[in-house]
Coordinates of C-alpha atoms and ligand atoms in Angstrom, one line a residue:
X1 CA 2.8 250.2 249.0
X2 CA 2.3 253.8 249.7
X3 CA 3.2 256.5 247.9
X4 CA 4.7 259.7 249.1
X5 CA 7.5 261.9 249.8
X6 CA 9.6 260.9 252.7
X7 CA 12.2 262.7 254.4
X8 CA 15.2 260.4 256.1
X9 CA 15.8 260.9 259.8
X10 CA 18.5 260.4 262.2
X11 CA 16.5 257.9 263.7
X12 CA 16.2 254.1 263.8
X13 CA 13.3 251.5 264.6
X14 CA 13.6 249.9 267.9
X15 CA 12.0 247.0 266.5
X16 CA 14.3 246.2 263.7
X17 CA 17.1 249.3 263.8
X18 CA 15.7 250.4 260.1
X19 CA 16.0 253.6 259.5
X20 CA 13.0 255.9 259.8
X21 CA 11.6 258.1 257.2
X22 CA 9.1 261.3 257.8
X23 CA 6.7 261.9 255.3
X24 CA 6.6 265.2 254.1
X25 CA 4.0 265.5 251.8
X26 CA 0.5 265.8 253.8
X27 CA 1.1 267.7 256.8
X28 CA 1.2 265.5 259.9
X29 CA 2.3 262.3 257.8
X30 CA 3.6 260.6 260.5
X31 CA 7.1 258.5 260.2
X32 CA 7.8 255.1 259.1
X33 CA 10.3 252.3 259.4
X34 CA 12.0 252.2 256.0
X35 CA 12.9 248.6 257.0
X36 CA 10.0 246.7 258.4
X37 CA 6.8 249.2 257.7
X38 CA 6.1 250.2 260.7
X39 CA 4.2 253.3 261.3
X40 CA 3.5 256.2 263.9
X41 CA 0.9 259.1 263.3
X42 CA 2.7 261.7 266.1
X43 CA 6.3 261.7 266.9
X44 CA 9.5 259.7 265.5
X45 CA 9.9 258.7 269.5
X46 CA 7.0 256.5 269.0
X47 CA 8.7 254.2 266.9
X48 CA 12.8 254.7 267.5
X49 CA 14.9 254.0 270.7
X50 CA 14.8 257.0 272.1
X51 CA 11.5 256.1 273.2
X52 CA 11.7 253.0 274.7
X53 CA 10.5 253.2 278.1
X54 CA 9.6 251.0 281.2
X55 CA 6.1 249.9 282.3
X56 CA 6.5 253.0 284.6
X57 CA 7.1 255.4 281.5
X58 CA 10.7 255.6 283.0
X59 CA 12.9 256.6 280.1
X60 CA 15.2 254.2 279.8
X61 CA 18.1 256.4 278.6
X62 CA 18.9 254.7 275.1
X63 CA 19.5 257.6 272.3
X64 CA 19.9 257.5 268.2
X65 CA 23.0 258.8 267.3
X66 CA 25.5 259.1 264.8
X67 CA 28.2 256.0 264.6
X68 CA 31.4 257.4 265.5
X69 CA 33.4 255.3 264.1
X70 CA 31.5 253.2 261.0
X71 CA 33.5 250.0 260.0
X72 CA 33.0 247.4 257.1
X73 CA 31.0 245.2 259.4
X74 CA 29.1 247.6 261.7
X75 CA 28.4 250.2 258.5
X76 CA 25.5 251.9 260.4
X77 CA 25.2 255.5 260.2
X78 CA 22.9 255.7 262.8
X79 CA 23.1 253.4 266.1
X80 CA 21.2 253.1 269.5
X81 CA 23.6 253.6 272.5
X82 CA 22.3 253.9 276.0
X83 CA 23.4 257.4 277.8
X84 CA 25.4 257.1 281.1
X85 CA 26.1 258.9 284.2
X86 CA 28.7 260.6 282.5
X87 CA 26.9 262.1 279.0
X88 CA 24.4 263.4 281.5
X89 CA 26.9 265.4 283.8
X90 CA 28.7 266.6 280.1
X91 CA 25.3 267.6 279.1
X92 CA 25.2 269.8 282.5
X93 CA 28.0 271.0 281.9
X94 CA 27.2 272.4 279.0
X95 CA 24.3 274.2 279.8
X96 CA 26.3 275.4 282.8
X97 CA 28.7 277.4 280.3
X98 CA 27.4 280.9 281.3
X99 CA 27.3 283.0 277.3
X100 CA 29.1 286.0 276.7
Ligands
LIG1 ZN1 11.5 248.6 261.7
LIG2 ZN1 15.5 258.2 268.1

């Protein structure tokens, strides 16, 4: 068991959908499934959905994000959902909003 100070991200495992923790005590301390152990040394993306990829390294769109709408059974604060044609286009459009 290791010991340390670990700081809860908005991020789950894409192994087991744990939640992943960041250590916070030595610098660089990597990030670890609070669920199933796992650990990455470098970034949370190594270890949650938003970096599953393809053979080709072709991101294949899935995201953490907050549940919307949390019910008895699907509690989950965070969940995995795949981003669509439409997130993307709101996503342009958002960064097409010209700032006063
Ligand atoms: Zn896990
Ligand atoms: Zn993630």
């Amino acid at each position: 068991m290791t010991v340390g100070f670990y700081r809860i991200t908005d991020h789950i495992c894409r192994e087991c959908r744990g939640r992943i923790l960041e250590r916070v005590d030595v610098p660089g301390g990597g990030f670890r499934c609070s669920n199933c152990g796992a650990t990455v040394t470098k970034a949370v993306e190594e270890l949650c959905a938003c970096g599953m990829r393809i053979e080709s390294a072709a991101d294949l769109g899935f995201r953490c994000e907050p549940n919307p709408e949390p019910t008895f059974k699907f509690p989950h604060e965070i969940i995995v959902r795949k981003r669509t044609p439409e997130d993307t286009a709101a996503a342009t459009k958002q960064i097409a909003i010209p700032l006063r």
